[in-house]
Amino acid sequence: MTTTRHTRARNRKRRDAGEAGFTMVELLVVLAIIVLVASLAAPQVLRYLGSARSDAAIAQIKNIEGALDLFFIDNLRYPTSEEGLKALSEPSPELQDRWNGPYLKKADEIVDPWGRPYRYSADSDTVQISSLGRDGKEGGTGEDADISN
């Protein structure tokens, strides 16, 4: 019994002397738990990130549509396909009298959440604003799907 008591006293002195800490096994167990939780959460986080980018593109397209409507009210027409979205931030020479912009700041520099410019086309009474999604190709599903007004 004295040996056990002596060993406990020696262990207590070591702990009090600053040698206390986690064992390698405890650290590995904690690390394994962190890796497990991260591997379970990562796909969900990435799914939400993709959805957030698509939602951001939808919101940007709606904002561009609003700016185009203001342009239409002032100029009685939409910008032509040739003028593009740049007409929302810089007036063309024939619109100097009616133009009351800028309707969007640096409209020609607006890019979708994937870094590509929005596609714009117009005819006499309708406009089409679109993004090709993450893959930059027509068609697709999920985050790769085309987004338009």
XYZ file of N, CA and C in Angstrom:
447
model
N 0.806 -1.196 0.000
C 0.000 0.000 0.000
C 0.847 1.258 0.000
N 1.960 1.230 0.623
C 2.802 2.424 0.631
C 3.327 2.739 -0.758
N 3.514 1.726 -1.571
C 4.016 1.951 -2.930
C 2.965 2.675 -3.765
N 1.732 2.261 -3.633
C 0.654 2.908 -4.383
C 0.491 4.355 -3.943
N 0.559 4.563 -2.621
C 0.425 5.917 -2.093
C 1.602 6.772 -2.562
N 2.792 6.192 -2.578
C 3.982 6.903 -3.010
C 3.875 7.274 -4.500
N 3.366 6.375 -5.322
C 3.206 6.623 -6.753
C 2.184 7.731 -6.998
N 1.083 7.705 -6.256
C 0.067 8.747 -6.403
C 0.625 10.099 -6.007
N 1.376 10.152 -4.979
C 1.966 11.411 -4.535
C 2.951 11.932 -5.581
N 3.727 11.036 -6.168
C 4.696 11.448 -7.185
C 3.963 11.968 -8.437
N 2.875 11.304 -8.852
C 2.092 11.752 -9.996
C 1.456 13.112 -9.730
N 0.994 13.318 -8.515
C 0.395 14.587 -8.140
C 1.441 15.695 -8.210
N 2.635 15.435 -7.761
C 3.715 16.430 -7.811
C 4.060 16.769 -9.258
N 4.092 15.782 -10.146
C 4.387 16.037 -11.555
C 3.310 16.931 -12.178
N 2.042 16.631 -11.877
C 0.967 17.456 -12.408
C 1.078 18.886 -11.896
N 1.367 19.043 -10.643
C 1.500 20.364 -10.062
C 2.726 21.091 -10.602
N 3.702 20.383 -11.092
C 4.934 20.983 -11.599
C 4.790 21.423 -13.060
N 3.620 21.311 -13.660
C 3.413 21.779 -15.018
C 3.538 20.704 -16.070
N 3.589 19.460 -15.714
C 3.686 18.390 -16.689
C 2.316 17.845 -17.079
N 1.262 18.488 -16.633
C -0.080 18.028 -16.974
C -0.381 18.382 -18.418
N -1.228 17.608 -19.072
C -1.594 17.882 -20.454
C -2.377 16.718 -21.017
N -2.656 16.814 -22.306
C -3.395 15.769 -22.976
C -2.429 14.727 -23.516
N -2.887 13.517 -23.506
C -2.067 12.450 -24.085
C -2.253 12.457 -25.595
N -1.378 11.788 -26.291
C -1.455 11.719 -27.747
C -2.761 11.051 -28.182
N -3.190 10.060 -27.453
C -4.440 9.360 -27.788
C -5.624 10.313 -27.666
N -5.658 11.118 -26.628
C -6.756 12.070 -26.463
C -6.776 13.081 -27.607
N -5.613 13.565 -27.987
C -5.537 14.515 -29.098
C -5.995 13.883 -30.405
N -5.611 12.632 -30.652
C -6.032 11.947 -31.870
C -7.541 11.712 -31.895
N -8.120 11.394 -30.750
C -9.573 11.197 -30.680
C -10.294 12.508 -30.995
N -9.842 13.607 -30.427
C -10.467 14.907 -30.689
C -10.313 15.270 -32.163
N -9.133 15.045 -32.724
C -8.896 15.327 -34.128
C -9.814 14.476 -35.017
N -9.985 13.220 -34.685
C -10.863 12.341 -35.457
C -12.313 12.830 -35.401
N -12.748 13.298 -34.261
C -14.117 13.818 -34.128
C -14.289 15.069 -34.980
N -13.300 15.955 -34.963
C -13.376 17.182 -35.771
C -13.437 16.840 -37.256
N -12.617 15.902 -37.706
C -12.619 15.489 -39.108
C -13.962 14.871 -39.485
N -14.523 14.067 -38.613
C -15.815 13.438 -38.876
C -16.920 14.486 -39.021
N -16.965 15.432 -38.111
C -17.986 16.477 -38.170
C -17.802 17.325 -39.430
N -16.564 17.658 -39.751
C -16.301 18.467 -40.943
C -16.701 17.720 -42.219
N -16.426 16.439 -42.277
C -16.769 15.673 -43.485
C -18.279 15.520 -43.637
N -19.007 15.518 -42.553
C -20.469 15.447 -42.636
C -21.073 16.797 -42.998
N -20.466 17.882 -42.551
C -21.021 19.218 -42.764
C -20.624 19.812 -44.113
N -19.467 19.461 -44.646
C -18.955 20.090 -45.868
C -19.909 19.993 -47.059
N -20.490 18.840 -47.374
C -21.410 18.786 -48.525
C -22.615 19.713 -48.361
N -23.122 19.801 -47.156
C -24.273 20.674 -46.906
C -23.886 22.142 -47.097
N -22.732 22.524 -46.602
C -22.264 23.898 -46.746
C -22.059 24.230 -48.220
N -21.468 23.330 -48.973
C -21.234 23.565 -50.401
C -22.551 23.665 -51.164
N -23.535 22.884 -50.772
C -24.849 22.951 -51.419
C -25.483 24.321 -51.183
N -25.390 24.814 -49.951
C -25.950 26.131 -49.646
C -25.193 27.237 -50.355
N -23.893 27.094 -50.509
C -23.092 28.089 -51.222
C -23.538 28.168 -52.680
N -23.735 27.018 -53.316
C -24.218 27.002 -54.700
C -25.584 27.630 -54.828
N -26.459 27.319 -53.907
C -27.801 27.889 -53.916
C -27.737 29.397 -53.702
N -26.839 29.850 -52.848
C -26.702 31.284 -52.581
C -26.250 32.025 -53.832
N -25.363 31.433 -54.607
C -24.914 32.083 -55.845
C -26.054 32.193 -56.844
N -26.842 31.138 -56.977
C -27.994 31.188 -57.885
C -28.995 32.241 -57.420
N -29.244 32.300 -56.122
C -30.160 33.303 -55.576
C -29.626 34.717 -55.799
N -28.309 34.892 -55.676
C -27.705 36.205 -55.919
C -27.879 36.606 -57.379
N -27.731 35.664 -58.296
C -27.913 35.963 -59.721
C -29.354 36.386 -59.989
N -30.308 35.704 -59.386
C -31.720 36.060 -59.556
C -31.971 37.478 -59.048
N -31.412 37.804 -57.886
C -31.590 39.142 -57.318
C -30.938 40.210 -58.200
N -29.749 39.930 -58.721
C -29.091 40.896 -59.599
C -29.895 41.117 -60.875
N -30.430 40.058 -61.433
C -31.239 40.197 -62.653
C -32.468 41.053 -62.371
N -33.092 40.874 -61.217
C -34.260 41.696 -60.863
C -33.862 43.162 -60.707
N -32.681 43.426 -60.130
C -32.209 44.806 -60.004
C -31.940 45.415 -61.375
N -31.350 44.649 -62.266
C -31.099 45.139 -63.629
C -32.429 45.421 -64.330
N -33.404 44.536 -64.140
C -34.738 44.756 -64.724
C -35.345 46.063 -64.225
N -35.207 46.330 -62.932
C -35.724 47.583 -62.382
C -35.053 48.793 -63.005
N -33.733 48.724 -63.191
C -33.010 49.822 -63.836
C -33.458 49.974 -65.292
N -33.698 48.865 -65.969
C -34.176 48.921 -67.360
C -35.567 49.553 -67.431
N -36.418 49.265 -66.449
C -37.750 49.873 -66.430
C -37.651 51.390 -66.244
N -36.748 51.843 -65.371
C -36.546 53.288 -65.202
C -36.022 53.917 -66.495
N -35.117 53.228 -67.164
C -34.607 53.692 -68.457
C -35.763 53.827 -69.451
N -36.637 52.823 -69.472
C -37.785 52.833 -70.387
C -38.715 54.014 -70.097
N -38.969 54.285 -68.833
C -39.856 55.396 -68.463
C -39.290 56.717 -68.976
N -37.992 56.915 -68.822
C -37.376 58.175 -69.243
C -37.208 58.279 -70.757
N -36.883 57.171 -71.410
C -36.490 57.205 -72.824
C -37.510 56.595 -73.778
N -38.587 56.066 -73.242
C -39.672 55.465 -74.013
C -39.217 54.263 -74.848
N -38.144 53.659 -74.456
C -37.647 52.438 -75.103
C -36.591 51.809 -74.191
N -36.329 50.545 -74.453
C -35.245 49.859 -73.755
C -33.945 50.062 -74.532
N -32.805 49.907 -73.880
C -31.546 49.952 -74.641
C -31.548 48.852 -75.698
N -30.989 49.140 -76.841
C -30.910 48.131 -77.891
C -29.896 47.058 -77.494
N -29.930 45.947 -78.189
C -28.955 44.886 -77.918
C -27.542 45.398 -78.152
N -27.380 46.288 -79.142
C -26.058 46.845 -79.429
C -25.589 47.770 -78.298
N -26.514 48.575 -77.760
C -26.155 49.466 -76.652
C -25.849 48.660 -75.397
N -26.604 47.604 -75.214
C -26.400 46.732 -74.068
C -26.655 47.420 -72.738
N -26.177 46.779 -71.681
C -26.384 47.313 -70.334
C -25.572 48.578 -70.089
N -24.582 48.824 -70.927
C -23.770 50.037 -70.786
C -24.639 51.294 -70.877
N -25.749 51.215 -71.610
C -26.654 52.359 -71.759
C -27.270 52.775 -70.426
N -27.239 51.899 -69.433
C -27.784 52.241 -68.122
C -26.853 53.143 -67.318
N -25.580 53.189 -67.705
C -24.639 54.025 -66.963
C -24.063 55.167 -67.800
N -24.162 55.078 -69.128
C -23.663 56.124 -70.023
C -24.680 56.366 -71.125
N -25.094 57.630 -71.335
C -26.100 57.889 -72.369
C -25.503 57.803 -73.768
N -26.294 57.297 -74.686
C -25.882 57.335 -76.087
C -26.190 58.740 -76.607
N -25.541 59.175 -77.681
C -25.736 60.553 -78.171
C -27.194 60.915 -78.465
N -27.975 59.982 -79.012
C -29.359 60.337 -79.362
C -30.280 60.423 -78.139
N -29.821 59.979 -76.983
C -30.667 60.024 -75.784
C -30.258 61.116 -74.798
N -29.371 61.994 -75.174
C -28.872 63.026 -74.258
C -30.006 63.861 -73.658
N -31.060 64.134 -74.446
C -32.139 65.005 -73.972
C -32.997 64.352 -72.891
N -33.292 63.087 -73.046
C -34.232 62.407 -72.157
C -33.550 61.618 -71.054
N -32.311 61.243 -71.265
C -31.595 60.344 -70.351
C -31.504 60.986 -68.974
N -31.898 60.260 -67.943
C -31.909 60.790 -66.585
C -31.144 59.855 -65.643
N -30.088 59.259 -66.143
C -29.330 58.266 -65.375
C -28.187 58.885 -64.618
N -27.302 58.110 -64.133
C -27.167 56.677 -64.414
C -28.218 55.848 -63.672
N -28.663 54.822 -64.332
C -29.657 53.922 -63.764
C -28.984 52.798 -62.981
N -27.783 52.474 -63.355
C -26.914 51.541 -62.622
C -25.488 52.069 -62.718
N -24.739 51.957 -61.647
C -23.336 52.356 -61.691
C -22.535 51.274 -62.396
N -21.723 51.675 -63.336
C -20.841 50.763 -64.063
C -21.590 49.528 -64.561
N -22.701 49.758 -65.223
C -23.561 48.654 -65.656
C -22.851 47.689 -66.592
N -21.899 48.188 -67.374
C -21.207 47.294 -68.303
C -20.210 46.387 -67.597
N -19.939 46.660 -66.317
C -18.999 45.836 -65.553
C -19.700 44.847 -64.626
N -21.012 44.817 -64.636
C -21.754 43.913 -63.755
C -21.554 42.484 -64.239
N -21.148 41.625 -63.320
C -20.935 40.217 -63.657
C -21.790 39.349 -62.752
N -22.070 38.147 -63.228
C -22.847 37.215 -62.417
C -21.966 36.677 -61.284
N -22.540 35.929 -60.353
C -21.750 35.425 -59.223
C -20.593 34.502 -59.618
N -20.554 34.068 -60.866
C -19.472 33.205 -61.341
C -18.432 33.988 -62.134
N -18.577 35.321 -62.174
C -17.575 36.177 -62.782
C -17.738 36.451 -64.263
N -18.871 36.087 -64.855
C -19.096 36.333 -66.282
C -20.148 37.431 -66.458
N -20.020 38.229 -67.523
C -21.020 39.282 -67.741
C -22.400 38.684 -68.043
N -23.421 39.407 -67.633
C -24.779 38.982 -67.962
C -25.012 39.159 -69.459
N -25.814 38.274 -70.015
C -26.192 38.376 -71.424
C -27.436 39.251 -71.506
N -27.454 40.139 -72.488
C -28.569 41.066 -72.645
C -28.980 41.104 -74.108
N -30.268 41.011 -74.340
C -30.803 41.203 -75.686
C -32.158 41.892 -75.555
N -32.504 42.645 -76.576
C -33.753 43.404 -76.529
C -34.382 43.451 -77.904
N -35.722 43.467 -77.907
C -36.442 43.816 -79.125
C -37.285 45.043 -78.776
N -38.284 45.352 -79.510
C -38.992 46.616 -79.316
C -39.651 46.770 -77.936
N -40.171 45.690 -77.384
C -40.887 45.858 -76.114
C -40.509 44.860 -75.020
N -39.541 44.019 -75.250
C -39.109 43.082 -74.213
C -37.585 43.032 -74.141
N -37.111 42.664 -72.963
C -35.673 42.498 -72.776
C -35.409 41.116 -72.191
N -34.250 40.598 -72.465
C -33.840 39.299 -71.934
C -32.484 39.492 -71.251
N -32.435 39.180 -69.951
C -31.193 39.234 -69.181
C -30.952 37.825 -68.681
N -29.755 37.312 -68.881
C -29.524 35.930 -68.451
C -28.083 35.704 -68.033
N -27.925 34.652 -67.242
C -26.620 34.138 -66.838
C -26.611 32.657 -67.207
N -25.478 32.168 -67.627
C -25.382 30.758 -68.011
C -25.073 29.842 -66.828
N -25.077 30.365 -65.629
C -24.839 29.533 -64.456
C -23.366 29.235 -64.244
N -23.097 28.326 -63.344
C -21.724 28.012 -62.936
C -20.869 27.507 -64.090
N -21.430 26.653 -64.942
C -20.622 26.039 -66.000
C -20.413 26.937 -67.213
N -21.160 28.033 -67.332
C -20.993 28.947 -68.458
C -21.498 28.403 -69.781
N -22.281 27.328 -69.734
C -22.817 26.711 -70.950
C -24.339 26.745 -70.892
N -24.960 26.761 -72.058
C -26.415 26.762 -72.090
C -26.967 25.457 -71.551
N -28.115 25.563 -70.880
C -28.750 24.381 -70.289
C -28.141 24.077 -68.930
N -28.342 22.866 -68.478
C -27.796 22.444 -67.201
C -28.857 22.360 -66.127
N -28.455 21.800 -65.007
C -29.353 21.670 -63.860
C -28.633 22.156 -62.619
N -29.410 22.414 -61.566
C -28.822 22.862 -60.312
C -28.092 24.176 -60.485
N -26.875 24.244 -59.972
C -26.083 25.469 -60.061
C -25.631 25.756 -61.498
N -25.644 24.751 -62.356
C -25.257 24.922 -63.756
C -26.416 25.425 -64.627
N -27.607 25.503 -64.072
C -28.793 25.907 -64.841
C -28.697 27.365 -65.255
N -29.258 27.670 -66.416
C -29.334 29.050 -66.879
C -30.346 29.799 -66.019
N -30.062 31.074 -65.797
C -30.951 31.913 -64.993
C -31.301 33.121 -65.852
N -32.588 33.410 -65.963
C -32.989 34.578 -66.763
C -34.252 35.193 -66.184
N -34.574 36.395 -66.691
C -35.775 37.078 -66.218
C -37.008 36.522 -66.895
